[in-house]
GROMACS .gro file of C-alpha atoms in nm:
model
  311
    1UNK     CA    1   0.000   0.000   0.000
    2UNK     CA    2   0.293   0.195   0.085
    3UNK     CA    3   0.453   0.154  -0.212
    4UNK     CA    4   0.147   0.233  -0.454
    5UNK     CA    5   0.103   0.606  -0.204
    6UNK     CA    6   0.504   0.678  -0.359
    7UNK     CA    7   0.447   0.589  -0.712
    8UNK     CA    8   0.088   0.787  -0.691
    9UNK     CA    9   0.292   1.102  -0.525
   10UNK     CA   10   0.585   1.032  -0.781
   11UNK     CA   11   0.344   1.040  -1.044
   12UNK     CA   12   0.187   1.377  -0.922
   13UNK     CA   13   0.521   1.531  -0.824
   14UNK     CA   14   0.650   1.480  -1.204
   15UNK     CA   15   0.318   1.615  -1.370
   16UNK     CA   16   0.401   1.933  -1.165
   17UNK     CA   17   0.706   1.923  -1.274
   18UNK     CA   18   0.594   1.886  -1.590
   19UNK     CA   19   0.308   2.156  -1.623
   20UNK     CA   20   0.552   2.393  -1.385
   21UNK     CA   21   0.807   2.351  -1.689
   22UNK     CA   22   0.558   2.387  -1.991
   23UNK     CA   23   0.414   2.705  -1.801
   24UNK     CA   24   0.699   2.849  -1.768
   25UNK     CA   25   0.823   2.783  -2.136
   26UNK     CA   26   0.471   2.910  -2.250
   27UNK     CA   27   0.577   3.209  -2.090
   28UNK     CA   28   0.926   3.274  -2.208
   29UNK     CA   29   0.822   3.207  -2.554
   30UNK     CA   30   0.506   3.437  -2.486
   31UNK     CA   31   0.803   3.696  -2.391
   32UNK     CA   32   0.974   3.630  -2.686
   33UNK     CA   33   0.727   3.707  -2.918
   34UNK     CA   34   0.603   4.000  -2.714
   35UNK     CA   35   0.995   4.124  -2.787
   36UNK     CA   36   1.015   4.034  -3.141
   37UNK     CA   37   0.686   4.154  -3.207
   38UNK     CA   38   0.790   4.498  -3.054
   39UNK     CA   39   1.108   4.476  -3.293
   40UNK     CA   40   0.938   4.405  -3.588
   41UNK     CA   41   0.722   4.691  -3.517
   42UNK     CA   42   0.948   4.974  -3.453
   43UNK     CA   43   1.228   4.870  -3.731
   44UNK     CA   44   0.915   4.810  -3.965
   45UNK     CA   45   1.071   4.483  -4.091
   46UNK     CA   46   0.924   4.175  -4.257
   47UNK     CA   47   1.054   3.926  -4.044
   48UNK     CA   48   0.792   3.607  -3.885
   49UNK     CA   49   0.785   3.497  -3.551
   50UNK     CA   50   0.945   3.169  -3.526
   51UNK     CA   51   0.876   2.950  -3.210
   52UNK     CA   52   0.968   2.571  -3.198
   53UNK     CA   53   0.678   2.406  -2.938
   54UNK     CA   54   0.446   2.107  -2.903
   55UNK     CA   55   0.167   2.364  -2.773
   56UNK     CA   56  -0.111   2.309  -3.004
   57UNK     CA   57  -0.295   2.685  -2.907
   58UNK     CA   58   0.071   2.901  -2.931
   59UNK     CA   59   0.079   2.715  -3.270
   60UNK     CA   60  -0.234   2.859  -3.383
   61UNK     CA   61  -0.173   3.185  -3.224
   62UNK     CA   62   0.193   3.184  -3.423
   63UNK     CA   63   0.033   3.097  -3.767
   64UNK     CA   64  -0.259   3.370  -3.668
   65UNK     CA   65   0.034   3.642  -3.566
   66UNK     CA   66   0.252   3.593  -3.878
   67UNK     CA   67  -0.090   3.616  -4.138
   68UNK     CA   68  -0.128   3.923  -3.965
   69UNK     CA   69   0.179   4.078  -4.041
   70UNK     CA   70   0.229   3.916  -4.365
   71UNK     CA   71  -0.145   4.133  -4.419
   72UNK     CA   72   0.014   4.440  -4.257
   73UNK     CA   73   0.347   4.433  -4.462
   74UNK     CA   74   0.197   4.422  -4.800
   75UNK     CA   75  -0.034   4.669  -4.716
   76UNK     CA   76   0.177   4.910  -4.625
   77UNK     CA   77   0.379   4.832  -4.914
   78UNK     CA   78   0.154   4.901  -5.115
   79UNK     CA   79   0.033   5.228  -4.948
   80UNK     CA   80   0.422   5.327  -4.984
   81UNK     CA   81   0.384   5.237  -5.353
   82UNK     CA   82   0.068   5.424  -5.414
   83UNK     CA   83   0.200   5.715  -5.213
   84UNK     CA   84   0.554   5.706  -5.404
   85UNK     CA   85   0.347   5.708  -5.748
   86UNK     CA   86   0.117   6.004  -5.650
   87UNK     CA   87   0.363   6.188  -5.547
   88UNK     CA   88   0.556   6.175  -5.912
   89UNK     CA   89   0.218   6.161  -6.063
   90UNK     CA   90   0.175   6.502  -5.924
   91UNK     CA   91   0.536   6.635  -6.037
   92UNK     CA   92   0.443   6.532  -6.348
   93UNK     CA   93   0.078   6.693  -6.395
   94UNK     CA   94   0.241   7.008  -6.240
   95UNK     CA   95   0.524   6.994  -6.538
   96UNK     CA   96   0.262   6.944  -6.779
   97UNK     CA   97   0.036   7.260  -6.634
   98UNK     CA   98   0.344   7.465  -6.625
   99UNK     CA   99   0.417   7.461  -6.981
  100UNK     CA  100   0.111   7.545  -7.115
  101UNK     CA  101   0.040   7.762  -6.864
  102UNK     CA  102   0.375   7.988  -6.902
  103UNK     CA  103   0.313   7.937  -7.309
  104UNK     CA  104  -0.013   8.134  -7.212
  105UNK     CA  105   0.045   8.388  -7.025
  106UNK     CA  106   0.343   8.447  -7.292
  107UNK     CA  107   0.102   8.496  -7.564
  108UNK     CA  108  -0.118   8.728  -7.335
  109UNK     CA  109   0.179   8.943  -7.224
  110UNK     CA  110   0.234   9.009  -7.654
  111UNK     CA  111  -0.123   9.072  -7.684
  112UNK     CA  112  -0.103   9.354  -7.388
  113UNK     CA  113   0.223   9.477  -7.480
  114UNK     CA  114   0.182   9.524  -7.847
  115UNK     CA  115  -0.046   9.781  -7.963
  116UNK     CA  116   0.045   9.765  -8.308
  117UNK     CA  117  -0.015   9.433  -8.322
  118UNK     CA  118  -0.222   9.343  -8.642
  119UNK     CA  119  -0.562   9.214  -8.582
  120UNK     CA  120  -0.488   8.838  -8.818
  121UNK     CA  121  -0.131   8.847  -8.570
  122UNK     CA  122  -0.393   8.872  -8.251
  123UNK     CA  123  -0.660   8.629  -8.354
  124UNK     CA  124  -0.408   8.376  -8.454
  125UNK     CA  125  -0.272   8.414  -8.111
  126UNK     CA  126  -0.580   8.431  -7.915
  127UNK     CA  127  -0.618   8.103  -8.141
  128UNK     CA  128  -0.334   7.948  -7.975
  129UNK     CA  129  -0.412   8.083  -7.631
  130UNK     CA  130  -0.791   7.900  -7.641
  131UNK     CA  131  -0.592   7.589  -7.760
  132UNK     CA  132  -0.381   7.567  -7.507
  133UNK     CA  133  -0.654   7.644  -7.274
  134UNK     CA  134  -0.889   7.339  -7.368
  135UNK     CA  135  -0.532   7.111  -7.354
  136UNK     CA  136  -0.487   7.237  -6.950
  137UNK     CA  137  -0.872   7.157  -6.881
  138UNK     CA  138  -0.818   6.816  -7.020
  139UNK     CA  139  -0.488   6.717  -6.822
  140UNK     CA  140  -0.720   6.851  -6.540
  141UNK     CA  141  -1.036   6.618  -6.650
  142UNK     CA  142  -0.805   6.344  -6.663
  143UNK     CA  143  -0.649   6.383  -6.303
  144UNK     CA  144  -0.968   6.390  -6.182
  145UNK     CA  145  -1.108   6.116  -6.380
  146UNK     CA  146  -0.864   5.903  -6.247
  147UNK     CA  147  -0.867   6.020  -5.853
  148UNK     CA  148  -1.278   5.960  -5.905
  149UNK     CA  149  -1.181   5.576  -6.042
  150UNK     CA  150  -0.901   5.497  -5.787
  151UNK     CA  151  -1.110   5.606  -5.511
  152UNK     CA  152  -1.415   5.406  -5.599
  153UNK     CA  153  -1.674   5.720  -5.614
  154UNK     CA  154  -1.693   5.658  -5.984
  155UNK     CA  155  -1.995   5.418  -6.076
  156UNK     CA  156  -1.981   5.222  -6.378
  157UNK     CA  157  -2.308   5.016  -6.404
  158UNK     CA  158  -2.238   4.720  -6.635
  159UNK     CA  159  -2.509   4.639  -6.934
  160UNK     CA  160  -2.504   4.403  -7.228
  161UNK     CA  161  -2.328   4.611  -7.530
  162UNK     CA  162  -2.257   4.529  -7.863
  163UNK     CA  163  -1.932   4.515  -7.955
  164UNK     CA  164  -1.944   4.482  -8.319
  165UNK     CA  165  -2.145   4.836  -8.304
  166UNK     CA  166  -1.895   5.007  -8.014
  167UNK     CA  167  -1.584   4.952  -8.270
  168UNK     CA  168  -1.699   5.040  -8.580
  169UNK     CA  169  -1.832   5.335  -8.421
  170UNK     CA  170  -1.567   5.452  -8.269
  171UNK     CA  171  -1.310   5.342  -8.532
  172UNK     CA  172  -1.501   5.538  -8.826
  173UNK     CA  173  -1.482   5.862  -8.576
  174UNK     CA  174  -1.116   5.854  -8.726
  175UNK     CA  175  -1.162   5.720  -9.004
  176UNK     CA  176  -1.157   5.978  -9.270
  177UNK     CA  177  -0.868   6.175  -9.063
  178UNK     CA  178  -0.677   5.871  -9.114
  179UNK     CA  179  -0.679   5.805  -9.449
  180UNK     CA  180  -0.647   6.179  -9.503
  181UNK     CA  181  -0.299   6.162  -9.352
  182UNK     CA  182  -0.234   5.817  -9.546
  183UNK     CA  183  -0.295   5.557  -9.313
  184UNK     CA  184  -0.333   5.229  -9.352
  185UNK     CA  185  -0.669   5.119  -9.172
  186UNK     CA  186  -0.741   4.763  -9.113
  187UNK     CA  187  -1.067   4.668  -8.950
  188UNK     CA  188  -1.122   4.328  -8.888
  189UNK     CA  189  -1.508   4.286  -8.743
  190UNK     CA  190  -1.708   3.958  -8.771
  191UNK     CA  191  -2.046   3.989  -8.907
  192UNK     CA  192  -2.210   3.734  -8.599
  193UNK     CA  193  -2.304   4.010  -8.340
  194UNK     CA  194  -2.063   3.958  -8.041
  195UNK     CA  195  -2.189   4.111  -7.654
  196UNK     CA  196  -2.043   4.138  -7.380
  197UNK     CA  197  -2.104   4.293  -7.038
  198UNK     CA  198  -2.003   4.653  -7.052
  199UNK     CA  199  -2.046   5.023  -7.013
  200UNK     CA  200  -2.087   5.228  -7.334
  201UNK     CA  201  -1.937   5.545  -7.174
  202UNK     CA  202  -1.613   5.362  -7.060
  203UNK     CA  203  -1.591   5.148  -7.371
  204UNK     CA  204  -1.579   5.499  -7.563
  205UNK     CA  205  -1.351   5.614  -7.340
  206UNK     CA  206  -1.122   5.302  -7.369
  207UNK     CA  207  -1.181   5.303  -7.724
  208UNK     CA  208  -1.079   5.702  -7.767
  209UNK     CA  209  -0.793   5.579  -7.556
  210UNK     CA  210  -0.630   5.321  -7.699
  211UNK     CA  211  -0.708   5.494  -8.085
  212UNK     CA  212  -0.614   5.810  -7.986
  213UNK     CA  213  -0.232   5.682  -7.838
  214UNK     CA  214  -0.180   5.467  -8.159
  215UNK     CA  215  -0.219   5.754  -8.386
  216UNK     CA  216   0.026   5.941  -8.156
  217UNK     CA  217   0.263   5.749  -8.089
  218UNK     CA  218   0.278   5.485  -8.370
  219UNK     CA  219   0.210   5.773  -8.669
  220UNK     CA  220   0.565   5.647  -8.808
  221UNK     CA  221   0.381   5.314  -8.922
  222UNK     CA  222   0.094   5.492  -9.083
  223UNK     CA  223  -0.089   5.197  -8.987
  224UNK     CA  224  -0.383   5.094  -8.781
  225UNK     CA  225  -0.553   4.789  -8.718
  226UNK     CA  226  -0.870   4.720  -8.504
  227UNK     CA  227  -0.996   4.406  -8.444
  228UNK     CA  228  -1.299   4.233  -8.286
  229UNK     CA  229  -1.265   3.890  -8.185
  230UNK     CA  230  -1.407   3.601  -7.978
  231UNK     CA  231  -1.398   3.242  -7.815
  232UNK     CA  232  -1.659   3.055  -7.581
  233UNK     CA  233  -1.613   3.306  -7.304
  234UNK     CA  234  -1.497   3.644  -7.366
  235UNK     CA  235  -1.452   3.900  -7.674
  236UNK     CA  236  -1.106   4.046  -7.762
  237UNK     CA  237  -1.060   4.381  -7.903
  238UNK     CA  238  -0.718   4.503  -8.063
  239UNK     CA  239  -0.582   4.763  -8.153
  240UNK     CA  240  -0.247   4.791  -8.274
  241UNK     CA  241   0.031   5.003  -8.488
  242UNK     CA  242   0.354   5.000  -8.649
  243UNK     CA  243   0.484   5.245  -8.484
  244UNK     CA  244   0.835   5.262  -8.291
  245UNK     CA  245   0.710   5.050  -8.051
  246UNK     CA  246   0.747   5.018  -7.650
  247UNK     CA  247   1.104   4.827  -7.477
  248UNK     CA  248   1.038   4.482  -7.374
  249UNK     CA  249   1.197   4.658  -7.018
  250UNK     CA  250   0.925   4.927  -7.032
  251UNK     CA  251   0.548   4.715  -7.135
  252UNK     CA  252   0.496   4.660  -6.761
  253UNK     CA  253   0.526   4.952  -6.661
  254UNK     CA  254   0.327   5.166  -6.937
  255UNK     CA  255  -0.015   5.166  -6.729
  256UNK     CA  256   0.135   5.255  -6.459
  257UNK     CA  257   0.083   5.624  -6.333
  258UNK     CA  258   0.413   5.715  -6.267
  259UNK     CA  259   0.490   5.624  -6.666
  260UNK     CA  260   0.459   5.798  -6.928
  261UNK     CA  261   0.496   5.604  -7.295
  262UNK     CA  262   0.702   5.876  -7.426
  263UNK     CA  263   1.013   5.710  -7.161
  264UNK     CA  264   1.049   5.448  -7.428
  265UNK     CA  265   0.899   5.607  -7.748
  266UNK     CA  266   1.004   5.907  -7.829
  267UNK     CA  267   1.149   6.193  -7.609
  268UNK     CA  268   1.031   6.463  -7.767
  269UNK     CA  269   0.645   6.382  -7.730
  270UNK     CA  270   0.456   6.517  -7.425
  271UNK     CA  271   0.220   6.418  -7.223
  272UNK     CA  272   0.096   6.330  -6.866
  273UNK     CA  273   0.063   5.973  -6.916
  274UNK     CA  274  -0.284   5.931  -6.772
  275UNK     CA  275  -0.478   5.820  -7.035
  276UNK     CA  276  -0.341   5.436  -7.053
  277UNK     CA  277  -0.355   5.433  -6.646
  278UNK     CA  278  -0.736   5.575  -6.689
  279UNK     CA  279  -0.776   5.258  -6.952
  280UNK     CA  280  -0.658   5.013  -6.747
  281UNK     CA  281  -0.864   5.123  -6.442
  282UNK     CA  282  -1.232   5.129  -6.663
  283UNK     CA  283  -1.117   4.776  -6.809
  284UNK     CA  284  -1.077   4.676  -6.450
  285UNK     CA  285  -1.424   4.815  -6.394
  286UNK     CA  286  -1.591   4.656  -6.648
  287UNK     CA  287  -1.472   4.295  -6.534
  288UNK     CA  288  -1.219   4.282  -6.750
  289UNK     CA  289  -0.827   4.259  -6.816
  290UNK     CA  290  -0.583   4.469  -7.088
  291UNK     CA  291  -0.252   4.393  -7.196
  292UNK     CA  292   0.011   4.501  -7.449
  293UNK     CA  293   0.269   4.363  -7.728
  294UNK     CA  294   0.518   4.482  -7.923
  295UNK     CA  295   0.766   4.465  -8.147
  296UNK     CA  296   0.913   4.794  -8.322
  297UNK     CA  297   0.813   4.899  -8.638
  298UNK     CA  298   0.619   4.531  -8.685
  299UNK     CA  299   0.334   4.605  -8.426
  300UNK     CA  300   0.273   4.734  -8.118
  301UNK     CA  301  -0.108   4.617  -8.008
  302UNK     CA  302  -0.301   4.689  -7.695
  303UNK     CA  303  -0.583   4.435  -7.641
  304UNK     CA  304  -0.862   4.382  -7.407
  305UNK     CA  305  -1.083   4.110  -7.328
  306UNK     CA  306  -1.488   4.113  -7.160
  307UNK     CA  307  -1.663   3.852  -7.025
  308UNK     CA  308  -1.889   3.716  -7.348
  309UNK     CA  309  -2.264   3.752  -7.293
  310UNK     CA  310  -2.398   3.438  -7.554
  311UNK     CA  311  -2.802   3.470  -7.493
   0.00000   0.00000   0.00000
């Protein structure tokens, strides 16, 4: 009897032992993280928490922990991203006001200073004064357009469109300026009737866009395709030049706002680089995805896809 009271008390004695030991690692690891935590914090690194133990609760409260900061980091990555980007987005819109602006206020100053100014002299520069005007309030329409995207407050309701009518409309709104200026215009549209879920103002818009920015910068070519195409799930639309083309370094980068396409095209153009960012963000809003190819003087084609709409 004697002998089964020791082993019972031996038994006890170790499984205090035992739990006294446990507790107490519990709480030097529960220290440690508490100090590495406070680390990782205040030298804002991306470092995990890495405890070895056979606690089944710290385990889940380690994996728990390190999604959290895993979550934390890349958001405030990418709040240092978007904050880096605005900031040279901003440089660059106030470059681009500045020019025009001083170009105005240069013509005004002749106007005032020159009182024997001839009247064609004075309405060919008020000409070029109203120009320039109309080219600040769009760099202005377009910062906004894209703050009002970025930030959600823009609605675009999606509808069932069709797509064979949205290109050929807005391809034949160049048209005849195209083939004024000798252009090669290839239009590729099926004759089935292809929809897709869209927005007619932001397919405009993205249409403009992308028409708009081929003329410009591929007008070396003097050659534009646009093409409508389809599979079981989703309609493709193209368009594309044979212009100079974009760096293989650079096509990642070109709907970005911090880029403008002129970095690898041509120095000499100018321009806020907006538009393609604006693109990207309605193609996003509509559902769907845009992406770009090129090749110098061969072709250079920006094309988007839309979820299909087949009833």
């Amino acid at each position: 009897m004697i002998t089964l009271l020791l082993i019972i008390i031996v038994i006890l004695v170790l499984i205090i032992i035992f739990q006294y030991r446990s507790k107490k690692q519990i709480s030097k690891d529960l220290i440690y993280m508490r100090t590495k935590l406070d680390k990782i914090i205040n030298e804002d690194t991306n470092e995990k928490l890495l405890v070895v133990t056979g606690n089944t609760e710290l385990k889940k409260l380690l994996i728990t922990i390190n999604s959290l900061l895993d979550f934390s980091h890349k958001i405030l990555v990418g709040y240092r991203k978007k904050e880096i980007s605005m900031s040279k987005m901003l440089s660059n819109i106030s470059h681009d006001l500045k020019t025009p602006l001083t170009v105005i206020l240069g013509y005004i100053e002749t106007i005032k200073l020159d009182n024997d100014m001839l009247m064609e002299e004075r309405e060919l520069l008020l000409t070029k004064v109203h120009n320039k005007t109309l080219e600040v309030i769009e760099l202005i329409n377009k910062f906004f357009d894209l703050a009002k995207l970025e930030s959600g407050d823009k609605e675009v309701p999606l509808t069932r469109v069709n797509m064979n009518e949205v290109c050929m409309k807005n391809i034949l709104d160049f048209y005849d300026n195209l083939t004024t200026k000798g252009y090669e215009v290839n239009i590729s549209i099926p004759e089935t009737n292809i929809f897709a879920f869209g927005n007619l103002e932001a397919l405009e818009r993205i249409m403009n866009n992308l028409i708009s920015n081929a003329i410009k910068y591929g007008n070396h070519g003097k050659y534009l395709g646009l093409t409508l195409s389809y599979d079981k799930n989703f309609c493709y639309v193209e368009v594309l030049d044979k212009g100079k083309g974009i760096d293989e370094i650079n096509i990642d980068k070109v709907f970005e706002r911090i880029y403008t396409l002129e970095d690898s095209r041509n120095k000499l153009y100018q321009g806020s680089g907006l538009g393609l960012t604006i693109t990207k963000r309605l193609v996003e809003k509509l559902g769907g995805k845009i992406s770009l190819k090129s090749k110098p003087y061969e072709k250079t084609s920006f094309t988007f896809k839309l979820k299909r709409i087949t009833y």
